[in-house]
Short mmCIF file of C-alpha atoms (C1' of nucleotides) in Angstrom, two decimals:
data_model
loop_
_atom_site.label_atom_id
_atom_site.label_comp_id
_atom_site.label_asym_id
_atom_site.label_seq_id
_atom_site.Cartn_x
_atom_site.Cartn_y
_atom_site.Cartn_z
CA MET A 1 -5.24 -5.88 4.83
CA ARG A 2 -5.64 -6.14 8.53
CA VAL A 3 -8.71 -4.98 10.36
CA LEU A 4 -9.62 -4.55 14.01
CA ILE A 5 -13.18 -5.01 15.21
CA VAL A 6 -14.03 -3.55 18.62
CA GLU A 7 -17.43 -4.89 19.57
CA ASP A 8 -18.87 -6.28 22.79
CA ASP A 9 -21.68 -8.31 21.32
CA ALA A 10 -19.99 -11.69 20.92
CA ASP A 11 -22.49 -13.00 18.39
CA LEU A 12 -22.10 -10.03 16.15
CA SER A 13 -18.31 -9.93 16.30
CA ARG A 14 -18.07 -13.62 15.51
CA GLN A 15 -20.36 -13.19 12.56
CA LEU A 16 -18.38 -10.24 11.28
CA LYS A 17 -15.07 -11.96 11.75
CA SER A 18 -16.24 -14.86 9.69
CA ALA A 19 -17.58 -12.64 6.92
CA PHE A 20 -14.41 -10.54 6.77
CA LYS A 21 -12.17 -13.55 6.71
CA ASP A 22 -14.11 -14.87 3.78
CA ALA A 23 -13.51 -11.59 2.05
CA GLY A 24 -9.78 -11.96 2.51
CA TYR A 25 -8.97 -9.75 5.49
CA ALA A 26 -6.95 -10.51 8.57
CA VAL A 27 -9.21 -9.79 11.52
CA ASP A 28 -8.63 -9.13 15.21
CA ILE A 29 -11.41 -8.83 17.76
CA ALA A 30 -11.50 -6.77 20.92
CA ASN A 31 -14.39 -7.21 23.33
CA ASP A 32 -14.16 -3.99 25.26
CA GLY A 33 -12.78 -0.47 25.01
CA GLU A 34 -9.63 -1.13 26.98
CA GLU A 35 -8.55 -4.08 24.90
CA GLY A 36 -9.55 -2.24 21.75
CA HIS A 37 -7.51 0.79 22.64
CA PHE A 38 -4.47 -1.32 23.45
CA LEU A 39 -4.63 -3.28 20.21
CA GLY A 40 -5.17 -0.21 18.08
CA ASP A 41 -2.21 1.42 19.72
CA THR A 42 0.19 -1.45 19.26
CA GLU A 43 -0.77 -3.16 16.02
CA PRO A 44 -0.65 -1.68 12.55
CA TYR A 45 -4.20 -1.95 11.30
CA ASP A 46 -5.38 -0.78 7.91
CA ALA A 47 -8.81 0.02 9.29
CA VAL A 48 -10.85 -0.26 12.47
CA ILE A 49 -14.52 -0.93 13.09
CA LEU A 50 -15.50 0.53 16.41
CA ASP A 51 -18.72 0.15 18.35
CA LEU A 52 -19.49 3.27 20.36
CA GLY A 53 -21.32 1.54 23.20
CA LEU A 54 -18.58 -0.41 24.93
CA PRO A 55 -17.72 -1.66 28.42
CA LEU A 56 -14.78 -0.14 30.37
CA ILE A 57 -14.01 2.73 27.96
CA ASP A 58 -16.56 4.11 25.53
CA GLY A 59 -15.87 4.18 21.83
CA VAL A 60 -15.58 7.93 21.39
CA SER A 61 -12.90 8.11 24.09
CA VAL A 62 -10.95 5.28 22.52
CA LEU A 63 -11.05 7.06 19.20
CA GLN A 64 -9.97 10.34 20.74
CA LYS A 65 -6.99 8.65 22.36
CA TRP A 66 -5.92 7.07 19.11
CA ARG A 67 -6.16 10.33 17.24
CA ALA A 68 -4.34 12.16 20.00
CA ASP A 69 -1.60 9.58 19.65
CA GLY A 70 -1.39 10.29 15.96
CA LYS A 71 -3.03 7.12 14.70
CA THR A 72 -4.36 7.73 11.25
CA PHE A 73 -6.00 4.47 10.25
CA PRO A 74 -9.55 4.91 8.99
CA VAL A 75 -12.20 4.24 11.63
CA LEU A 76 -15.77 3.23 10.98
CA ILE A 77 -18.03 3.59 13.99
CA LEU A 78 -21.15 1.60 14.79
CA THR A 79 -23.99 3.29 16.65
CA ALA A 80 -27.44 2.51 17.88
CA ARG A 81 -30.33 3.77 15.78
CA ASP A 82 -31.34 7.42 16.04
CA GLN A 83 -28.35 8.54 18.02
CA TRP A 84 -27.32 11.10 15.49
CA SER A 85 -25.84 13.42 18.10
CA GLU A 86 -23.57 10.59 19.15
CA LYS A 87 -22.58 10.07 15.55
CA VAL A 88 -21.66 13.71 15.25
CA ALA A 89 -19.53 13.38 18.37
CA GLY A 90 -17.87 10.37 16.79
CA PHE A 91 -17.10 12.29 13.65
CA ASP A 92 -15.65 15.14 15.58
CA ALA A 93 -13.45 12.71 17.43
CA GLY A 94 -12.02 11.70 14.07
CA ALA A 95 -14.18 8.93 12.68
CA ASP A 96 -14.19 8.46 8.94
CA ASP A 97 -17.56 6.84 8.59
CA TYR A 98 -20.35 5.27 10.55
CA LEU A 99 -23.09 2.71 10.28
CA THR A 100 -26.28 2.40 12.28
CA LYS A 101 -27.25 -0.89 13.88
CA PRO A 102 -28.75 -3.06 12.71
CA PHE A 103 -27.11 -3.15 9.32
CA HIS A 104 -26.53 -5.50 6.46
CA VAL A 105 -23.10 -7.07 6.54
CA GLU A 106 -22.84 -6.47 2.85
CA GLU A 107 -23.21 -2.77 3.43
CA LEU A 108 -20.51 -2.74 6.08
CA MET A 109 -18.20 -4.46 3.62
CA ALA A 110 -18.93 -1.91 0.94
CA ARG A 111 -18.13 0.90 3.34
CA LEU A 112 -14.94 -0.70 4.45
CA ARG A 113 -13.84 -1.11 0.88
CA ALA A 114 -14.52 2.55 0.32
CA LEU A 115 -12.39 3.49 3.31
CA LEU A 116 -9.48 1.30 2.37
CA ARG A 117 -9.56 2.46 -1.20
CA ARG A 118 -9.45 5.99 -0.02
CA ALA A 119 -6.64 5.45 2.43
CA ALA A 120 -4.55 3.88 -0.32
CA GLY A 121 -4.87 6.93 -2.54
CA HIS A 122 -1.53 8.19 -1.39
CA THR A 123 0.95 9.01 -4.04
CA THR A 124 4.16 10.57 -2.96
CA ASP A 125 5.10 13.69 -4.82
CA THR A 126 8.64 13.88 -3.64
CA ILE A 127 11.85 12.78 -5.27
CA GLU A 128 14.99 12.12 -3.29
CA LEU A 129 18.54 12.21 -4.47
CA GLY A 130 20.75 11.48 -1.53
CA ASP A 131 20.30 14.37 0.84
CA LEU A 132 18.56 16.45 -1.80
CA MET A 133 14.79 16.26 -1.79
CA VAL A 134 12.46 17.78 -4.34
CA ASP A 135 8.86 18.22 -3.26
CA ASN A 136 6.76 18.88 -6.31
CA ARG A 137 3.55 19.29 -4.42
CA ALA A 138 4.91 21.99 -2.17
CA ALA A 139 7.17 23.39 -4.88
CA ARG A 140 10.15 23.28 -2.59
CA ALA A 141 13.51 21.66 -2.34
CA PHE A 142 15.52 20.62 0.67
CA VAL A 143 19.18 19.87 1.20
CA ASP A 144 19.85 17.95 4.38
CA GLY A 145 16.38 18.82 5.55
CA MET A 146 16.93 22.54 5.06
CA ALA A 147 14.60 24.32 2.73
CA ILE A 148 16.24 26.00 -0.24
CA LYS A 149 14.80 29.17 -1.61
CA LEU A 150 14.32 28.82 -5.33
CA THR A 151 12.71 31.10 -7.85
CA SER A 152 10.00 29.71 -10.00
CA HIS A 153 12.19 28.96 -12.99
CA GLU A 154 14.93 27.55 -10.88
CA PHE A 155 12.44 25.18 -9.38
CA ARG A 156 11.02 24.16 -12.70
CA LEU A 157 14.47 23.33 -13.90
CA LEU A 158 15.29 21.30 -10.84
CA SER A 159 11.96 19.56 -10.89
CA TYR A 160 12.32 18.50 -14.47
CA MET A 161 15.83 17.27 -13.95
CA ALA A 162 14.78 15.40 -10.83
CA ALA A 163 12.02 13.66 -12.74
CA HIS A 164 14.69 12.49 -15.16
CA LYS A 165 17.50 12.06 -12.73
CA GLY A 166 20.57 10.27 -13.89
CA ARG A 167 19.82 10.92 -17.52
CA VAL A 168 21.56 13.44 -19.73
CA ILE A 169 19.16 16.20 -20.66
CA SER A 170 19.84 18.51 -23.56
CA ARG A 171 19.41 22.24 -23.37
CA THR A 172 16.74 22.03 -26.02
CA GLU A 173 14.78 19.55 -23.97
CA LEU A 174 15.06 21.73 -20.92
CA VAL A 175 13.90 24.77 -22.78
CA GLU A 176 10.97 22.87 -24.18
CA HIS A 177 9.90 21.65 -20.81
CA ILE A 178 10.34 24.63 -18.60
CA TYR A 179 9.10 27.29 -20.97
CA ASP A 180 5.84 27.51 -22.74
CA GLN A 181 5.70 27.55 -26.48
CA ASP A 182 6.99 30.82 -27.75
CA PHE A 183 10.43 31.23 -26.39
CA ASP A 184 13.20 32.68 -28.43
CA ARG A 185 16.13 30.59 -27.46
CA ASP A 186 19.27 32.07 -28.80
CA SER A 187 20.39 33.07 -25.46
CA ASN A 188 22.11 31.32 -22.66
CA THR A 189 19.38 31.42 -20.07
CA ILE A 190 19.71 27.72 -19.37
CA GLU A 191 23.36 28.07 -18.52
CA VAL A 192 22.51 30.96 -16.31
CA PHE A 193 19.86 28.99 -14.44
CA VAL A 194 22.04 25.95 -14.09
CA GLY A 195 24.65 28.21 -12.61
CA ARG A 196 22.26 29.70 -10.12
CA LEU A 197 20.86 26.33 -9.20
CA ARG A 198 24.30 24.91 -8.63
CA LYS A 199 25.08 27.75 -6.33
CA LYS A 200 22.06 26.83 -4.25
CA ILE A 201 22.10 23.05 -4.17
CA GLY A 202 25.80 22.39 -4.60
CA THR A 203 27.83 22.48 -7.77
CA GLU A 204 28.69 18.80 -7.90
CA ARG A 205 25.08 17.66 -8.09
CA ILE A 206 24.67 18.72 -11.69
CA GLU A 207 27.16 17.22 -14.07
CA THR A 208 27.93 18.88 -17.36
CA VAL A 209 28.12 16.53 -20.30
CA ARG A 210 29.96 18.51 -22.86
CA GLY A 211 28.19 18.75 -26.18
CA LEU A 212 25.05 17.04 -24.89
CA GLY A 213 23.61 18.70 -21.87
CA TYR A 214 23.34 18.21 -18.13
CA ARG A 215 22.77 15.35 -15.80
CA LEU A 216 21.39 15.45 -12.28
CA LEU A 217 23.30 12.90 -10.27
CA ASP A 218 21.46 10.31 -8.23
CA PRO A 219 23.74 9.05 -5.47
CA GLU A 220 21.57 5.94 -5.07
CA SER A 221 22.37 4.63 -8.48
CA GLU A 222 25.90 5.77 -9.23
CA ASN A 223 28.42 3.11 -10.10
CA THR A 224 31.07 5.64 -10.62
CA ASP A 225 34.53 4.29 -10.76
CA MET B 1 -13.87 25.08 -0.15
CA ARG B 2 -16.15 24.66 -3.10
CA VAL B 3 -18.97 22.18 -3.14
CA LEU B 4 -21.37 20.90 -5.79
CA ILE B 5 -24.89 19.87 -4.87
CA VAL B 6 -26.73 17.72 -7.39
CA GLU B 7 -30.34 17.62 -6.30
CA ASP B 8 -33.61 17.91 -8.21
CA ASP B 9 -35.73 19.05 -5.29
CA ALA B 10 -35.45 22.82 -5.64
CA ASP B 11 -36.56 23.54 -2.11
CA LEU B 12 -34.00 21.24 -0.63
CA SER B 13 -31.15 22.46 -2.79
CA ARG B 14 -31.95 26.07 -2.01
CA GLN B 15 -32.03 25.32 1.67
CA LEU B 16 -28.75 23.46 1.49
CA LYS B 17 -27.08 26.15 -0.55
CA SER B 18 -27.99 28.75 2.01
CA ALA B 19 -26.81 26.62 4.92
CA PHE B 20 -23.53 25.83 3.22
CA LYS B 21 -22.87 29.41 2.29
CA ASP B 22 -23.38 30.38 5.89
CA ALA B 23 -20.81 27.80 6.83
CA GLY B 24 -18.32 29.42 4.50
CA TYR B 25 -18.41 27.25 1.42
CA ALA B 26 -18.70 28.25 -2.20
CA VAL B 27 -21.66 26.34 -3.58
CA ASP B 28 -22.91 25.38 -7.03
CA ILE B 29 -26.23 23.70 -7.71
CA ALA B 30 -27.14 21.26 -10.48
CA ASN B 31 -30.78 20.31 -10.92
CA ASP B 32 -30.42 17.11 -12.90
CA GLY B 33 -27.90 14.39 -13.64
CA GLU B 34 -26.73 15.84 -16.91
CA GLU B 35 -25.92 19.25 -15.53
CA GLY B 36 -24.37 17.66 -12.48
CA HIS B 37 -22.14 15.45 -14.56
CA PHE B 38 -21.01 18.34 -16.67
CA LEU B 39 -20.17 20.58 -13.74
CA GLY B 40 -18.35 17.85 -11.85
CA ASP B 41 -16.34 17.14 -14.96
CA THR B 42 -15.33 20.69 -15.61
CA GLU B 43 -15.06 22.45 -12.26
CA PRO B 44 -12.62 21.64 -9.47
CA TYR B 45 -14.85 20.80 -6.52
CA ASP B 46 -13.57 19.85 -3.12
CA ALA B 47 -16.62 17.68 -2.50
CA VAL B 48 -19.92 16.71 -4.12
CA ILE B 49 -23.30 15.95 -2.64
CA LEU B 50 -25.22 13.75 -5.02
CA ASP B 51 -28.83 12.70 -4.91
CA LEU B 52 -29.29 9.25 -6.44
CA GLY B 53 -32.79 9.79 -7.77
CA LEU B 54 -32.30 12.33 -10.55
CA PRO B 55 -33.88 13.30 -13.86
CA LEU B 56 -32.04 12.66 -17.16
CA ILE B 57 -29.16 10.61 -15.75
CA ASP B 58 -29.38 8.78 -12.44
CA GLY B 59 -26.89 9.49 -9.68
CA VAL B 60 -25.04 6.20 -9.75
CA SER B 61 -24.31 6.59 -13.45
CA VAL B 62 -23.07 10.12 -12.94
CA LEU B 63 -20.75 8.93 -10.23
CA GLN B 64 -19.49 6.04 -12.34
CA LYS B 65 -18.67 8.41 -15.16
CA TRP B 66 -16.76 10.74 -12.88
CA ARG B 67 -14.74 7.92 -11.39
CA ALA B 68 -14.06 6.47 -14.82
CA ASP B 69 -12.72 9.88 -15.79
CA GLY B 70 -10.43 9.84 -12.82
CA LYS B 71 -12.24 12.36 -10.67
CA THR B 72 -11.26 11.86 -7.07
CA PHE B 73 -13.27 14.43 -5.13
CA PRO B 74 -15.17 12.93 -2.22
CA VAL B 75 -18.82 12.21 -2.99
CA LEU B 76 -21.61 11.94 -0.48
CA ILE B 77 -24.75 10.37 -1.85
CA LEU B 78 -28.30 11.01 -0.72
CA THR B 79 -30.78 8.16 -0.90
CA ALA B 80 -34.38 7.47 -0.05
CA ARG B 81 -35.00 5.52 3.12
CA ASP B 82 -34.57 1.74 3.00
CA GLN B 83 -32.87 1.62 -0.36
CA TRP B 84 -29.76 -0.01 0.98
CA SER B 85 -29.07 -1.98 -2.17
CA GLU B 86 -28.91 1.31 -3.99
CA LYS B 87 -26.47 2.58 -1.41
CA VAL B 88 -24.22 -0.40 -1.98
CA ALA B 89 -24.32 0.27 -5.70
CA GLY B 90 -23.38 3.86 -4.92
CA PHE B 91 -20.44 2.79 -2.82
CA ASP B 92 -19.17 0.44 -5.43
CA ALA B 93 -19.43 3.23 -7.96
CA GLY B 94 -17.03 5.16 -5.77
CA ALA B 95 -19.07 7.07 -3.20
CA ASP B 96 -17.35 7.98 0.03
CA ASP B 97 -20.35 8.32 2.26
CA TYR B 98 -24.12 8.43 2.21
CA LEU B 99 -27.03 9.91 4.04
CA THR B 100 -30.62 8.76 4.05
CA LYS B 101 -33.41 11.23 3.47
CA PRO B 102 -34.80 12.84 5.44
CA PHE B 103 -31.78 14.02 7.39
CA HIS B 104 -30.73 16.83 9.68
CA VAL B 105 -28.78 19.50 7.84
CA GLU B 106 -26.45 19.52 10.78
CA GLU B 107 -25.59 15.92 10.20
CA LEU B 108 -24.95 16.49 6.55
CA MET B 109 -22.57 19.27 7.52
CA ALA B 110 -20.74 17.06 9.98
CA ARG B 111 -20.33 14.38 7.37
CA LEU B 112 -19.18 16.84 4.78
CA ARG B 113 -16.61 18.22 7.18
CA ALA B 114 -15.41 14.69 7.84
CA LEU B 115 -14.99 14.09 4.12
CA LEU B 116 -13.13 17.30 3.51
CA ARG B 117 -10.98 16.74 6.53
CA ARG B 118 -10.11 13.27 5.39
CA ALA B 119 -9.33 14.49 1.91
CA ALA B 120 -6.95 16.98 3.46
CA GLY B 121 -5.36 14.28 5.58
CA HIS B 122 -6.55 15.57 8.91
CA THR B 123 -8.57 13.98 11.63
CA THR B 124 -10.12 16.98 13.32
CA ASP B 125 -12.01 20.08 12.27
CA THR B 126 -9.40 22.41 13.61
CA ILE B 127 -6.06 23.02 12.05
CA GLU B 128 -3.21 24.49 14.05
CA LEU B 129 -0.23 26.33 12.72
CA GLY B 130 1.83 27.38 15.66
CA ASP B 131 -0.27 29.85 17.57
CA LEU B 132 -2.71 30.23 14.69
CA MET B 133 -5.75 28.03 14.87
CA VAL B 134 -8.40 27.59 12.18
CA ASP B 135 -11.70 26.13 13.29
CA ASN B 136 -13.61 24.98 10.25
CA ARG B 137 -16.55 23.86 12.29
CA ALA B 138 -17.21 27.25 13.83
CA ALA B 139 -15.79 29.15 10.86
CA ARG B 140 -13.44 31.11 13.07
CA ALA B 141 -9.76 31.65 13.52
CA PHE B 142 -7.64 32.39 16.55
CA VAL B 143 -4.19 33.80 17.09
CA ASP B 144 -2.76 33.05 20.49
CA GLY B 145 -6.22 32.07 21.64
CA MET B 146 -7.70 35.39 20.60
CA ALA B 147 -10.49 35.28 18.06
CA ILE B 148 -9.75 37.08 14.82
CA LYS B 149 -12.54 38.81 13.03
CA LEU B 150 -12.57 37.60 9.45
CA THR B 151 -15.01 38.29 6.69
CA SER B 152 -16.49 35.35 4.88
CA HIS B 153 -14.09 35.43 1.98
CA GLU B 154 -11.12 36.00 4.19
CA PHE B 155 -12.10 32.92 6.10
CA ARG B 156 -12.58 30.84 2.98
CA LEU B 157 -9.15 31.81 1.83
CA LEU B 158 -7.57 30.97 5.14
CA SER B 159 -9.47 27.73 5.47
CA TYR B 160 -8.45 26.52 2.05
CA MET B 161 -4.85 27.44 2.62
CA ALA B 162 -4.88 25.77 6.02
CA ALA B 163 -6.22 22.58 4.50
CA HIS B 164 -3.21 22.67 2.20
CA LYS B 165 -0.73 24.19 4.56
CA GLY B 166 2.89 24.11 3.57
CA ARG B 167 2.01 23.72 -0.08
CA VAL B 168 2.23 26.42 -2.68
CA ILE B 169 -1.23 27.30 -3.93
CA SER B 170 -1.70 29.20 -7.14
CA ARG B 171 -4.02 32.14 -7.53
CA THR B 172 -6.02 30.17 -10.02
CA GLU B 173 -6.51 27.37 -7.57
CA LEU B 174 -7.54 29.81 -4.90
CA VAL B 175 -10.03 31.54 -7.15
CA GLU B 176 -11.52 28.24 -8.21
CA HIS B 177 -11.97 27.04 -4.68
CA ILE B 178 -13.22 30.07 -2.87
CA TYR B 179 -15.63 31.33 -5.50
CA ASP B 180 -18.50 29.55 -7.13
CA GLN B 181 -19.08 29.42 -10.84
CA ASP B 182 -19.67 32.88 -12.09
CA PHE B 183 -16.60 34.83 -11.29
CA ASP B 184 -14.61 36.95 -13.63
CA ARG B 185 -11.11 36.40 -12.49
CA ASP B 186 -9.50 39.25 -14.38
CA SER B 187 -8.80 41.10 -11.26
CA ASN B 188 -6.51 41.09 -8.33
CA THR B 189 -8.98 40.21 -5.62
CA ILE B 190 -6.79 37.41 -4.40
CA GLU B 191 -3.91 39.76 -3.77
CA VAL B 192 -6.26 42.07 -1.99
CA PHE B 193 -7.55 39.31 0.26
CA VAL B 194 -4.12 38.00 0.98
CA GLY B 195 -3.14 41.49 1.97
CA ARG B 196 -6.08 41.85 4.31
CA LEU B 197 -5.55 38.42 5.77
CA ARG B 198 -1.91 39.15 6.40
CA LYS B 199 -2.85 42.29 8.21
CA LYS B 200 -5.01 40.22 10.52
CA ILE B 201 -2.99 37.09 11.13
CA GLY B 202 0.50 38.45 10.65
CA THR B 203 2.34 39.12 7.44
CA GLU B 204 4.96 36.46 7.87
CA ARG B 205 2.52 33.58 8.01
CA ILE B 206 1.76 33.68 4.31
CA GLU B 207 4.77 33.37 2.12
CA THR B 208 4.65 34.66 -1.41
CA VAL B 209 6.21 32.37 -3.94
CA ARG B 210 6.78 34.60 -6.86
CA GLY B 211 5.32 33.30 -10.09
CA LEU B 212 3.60 30.39 -8.36
CA GLY B 213 1.31 31.53 -5.62
CA TYR B 214 1.15 31.60 -1.85
CA ARG B 215 2.08 29.24 0.89
CA LEU B 216 0.72 29.13 4.39
CA LEU B 217 3.62 28.34 6.67
CA ASP B 218 3.37 25.53 9.15
CA PRO B 219 5.77 26.28 11.98
CA GLU B 220 5.76 22.61 12.98
CA SER B 221 7.44 21.56 9.82
CA GLU B 222 9.68 24.43 8.88
CA ASN B 223 13.40 23.92 8.74
CA THR B 224 13.87 26.93 6.62
CA ASP B 225 17.18 28.64 6.50
"C1'" DC C 1 -39.38 50.31 1.89
"C1'" DC C 2 -35.52 52.94 2.90
"C1'" DT C 3 -31.04 53.87 4.93
"C1'" DG C 4 -26.55 53.01 6.51
"C1'" DC C 5 -22.88 50.01 6.98
"C1'" DC C 6 -19.81 46.59 5.72
"C1'" DC C 7 -17.71 43.95 2.41
"C1'" DC C 8 -16.34 42.90 -2.19
"C1'" DT C 9 -14.53 44.21 -6.59
"C1'" DG C 10 -11.62 46.15 -9.97
"C1'" DA C 11 -8.33 49.48 -11.28
"C1'" DA C 12 -4.19 52.25 -10.81
"C1'" DC C 13 0.41 52.96 -9.25
"C1'" DG C 14 4.92 52.13 -7.38
"C1'" DG C 15 8.40 49.15 -5.54
"C1'" DT C 16 10.79 44.91 -5.94
"C1'" DT C 17 12.25 40.50 -7.68
"C1'" DT C 18 13.28 37.84 -11.39
"C1'" DC C 19 14.42 37.02 -16.15
"C1'" DT C 20 16.94 37.82 -20.22
"C1'" DG C 21 20.65 38.57 -23.22
"C1'" DA C 22 25.15 40.07 -23.92
"C1'" DA C 23 29.87 40.48 -22.61
"C1'" DT C 24 33.61 38.41 -20.49
"C1'" DA C 25 36.06 34.59 -18.19
"C1'" DT C 26 37.15 29.80 -17.68
"C1'" DA C 27 37.43 25.07 -18.91
"C1'" DA C 28 37.76 21.09 -22.11
"C1'" DT C 29 39.13 19.09 -26.43
"C1'" DT C 30 42.02 18.47 -30.39
"C1'" DA D 1 47.90 26.72 -28.47
"C1'" DA D 2 43.79 27.24 -30.85
"C1'" DT D 3 39.13 26.36 -30.88
"C1'" DT D 4 34.87 25.40 -29.05
"C1'" DA D 5 31.79 24.78 -25.24
"C1'" DT D 6 30.34 26.18 -20.87
"C1'" DA D 7 30.43 29.54 -16.59
"C1'" DT D 8 29.95 33.75 -14.56
"C1'" DT D 9 28.63 38.37 -14.05
"C1'" DC D 10 25.83 42.23 -14.71
"C1'" DA D 11 22.49 45.71 -16.14
"C1'" DG D 12 18.31 46.82 -18.33
"C1'" DA D 13 13.73 45.20 -19.04
"C1'" DA D 14 9.81 42.87 -17.86
"C1'" DA D 15 6.88 40.63 -14.90
"C1'" DC D 16 5.01 40.30 -10.56
"C1'" DC D 17 3.15 41.70 -6.27
"C1'" DG D 18 1.50 44.89 -2.45
"C1'" DT D 19 -1.13 48.73 -1.43
"C1'" DT D 20 -4.59 51.98 -1.71
"C1'" DC D 21 -8.97 53.70 -2.89
"C1'" DA D 22 -13.49 54.58 -4.87
"C1'" DG D 23 -17.73 52.65 -6.47
"C1'" DG D 24 -21.30 49.41 -5.92
"C1'" DG D 25 -24.04 45.86 -3.96
"C1'" DG D 26 -26.12 43.24 -0.35
"C1'" DC D 27 -27.87 42.78 4.22
"C1'" DA D 28 -29.67 44.30 8.66
"C1'" DG D 29 -32.03 47.44 11.27
"C1'" DG D 30 -35.20 50.98 11.29
#
DNA sequence: CCTGCCCCTGAACGGTTTCTGAATATAATT
DNA sequence: AATTATATTCAGAAACCGTTCAGGGGCAGG
């Protein structure tokens, strides 16, 4: 983890740098708003600690610039005591947290951990198979970046197959996973859905394994020959 | 957005509930740690405000239990002044932010907005979807710069959908997040609200995904065809 | 304290999409 | 070529959704 500290009080920044290094972070220091802005813009930090009272450019402006440029790293701002209106301004500029000076270093560390933990909570909900992408969170599928319109059962089918891509999946298994309990399956609904799905995402993507079921092909891991 | 407040001071919790309702949130109150723990475990909150000094079970324990159970909603803890060691314990138990009593309600709101915003992956209080803008801070919406008159529930609906733009949101999820506890969802109020909202912001902005729910379109990221 | 207004709720109805199941056509296997 | 498995097509049925409306409740202004 790499952290940027933008702070003009040299004593404080040195102290913080030392404490953070001990805790296992890589730390950069900027002594004024200009330098801070430049570093934040050009280096890939995991988090930033930003003093609001800075020479050259003030902290809120630096933060606004970063956010306007699409920087998303978590930012913890440091403010003087009893400046709660300033804190609110900082939040509205896109800060994720703040701390009032003076503070205990231990508390700053705890807050930083909380921010990093939170930022890491990203789990991708999408599955890609060549130029086919299945987005389970949005309940959509894309071919070549183009959204495909699928009905709810079509999507369920695709989603399940995508989660088990490359494997042969029996009709029974499909039925069990895309329908709830009571479904009277002496009908050919699965074949019908596979047909409709093929029409929408391309026939060749779903392979029929005669006597066993279907297989959704994953171009990444095909050793076809 | 639906919020849980766990606070034993009845005056304070009543005051907060009223302020939050005015700001367009659905709010539940728990008066002690036990009730708070139960509600947080069983209801899908978007955020929780948790007092650390509570009857029956203390706040830190409640939080630990939630996190151990895999609850990920953002939690803002309230502490008495100068109890910073308690705050650190709260952070390590998985809190996302804290506020020291006494505080300005306005500041609590700003912090809550920041938490919700962060949970939604945004950095500002306003969300734009083409020429539709949702301002969560002012609880207003604009189309083409013109303010739209929305009732409180219409706004809640829009706000929640905007926070999850591009994603399909089920009716159940909508009901759970725009109403507080006691609501008998054997009705079609959601459809009614969606209808009214469409009439105000334009029908085409909310896509119906049959069998799944609704999706608020984000023109920035549509490659539909 | 009362009145009027606005908003929310819940139900009914009608139109539309989607699902199902069967019939028919095509492909694979022996 | 016969047999079996899978595809395709289609129509009726079911599920789903949009709309409308009346009743009721809360809030603000009188």
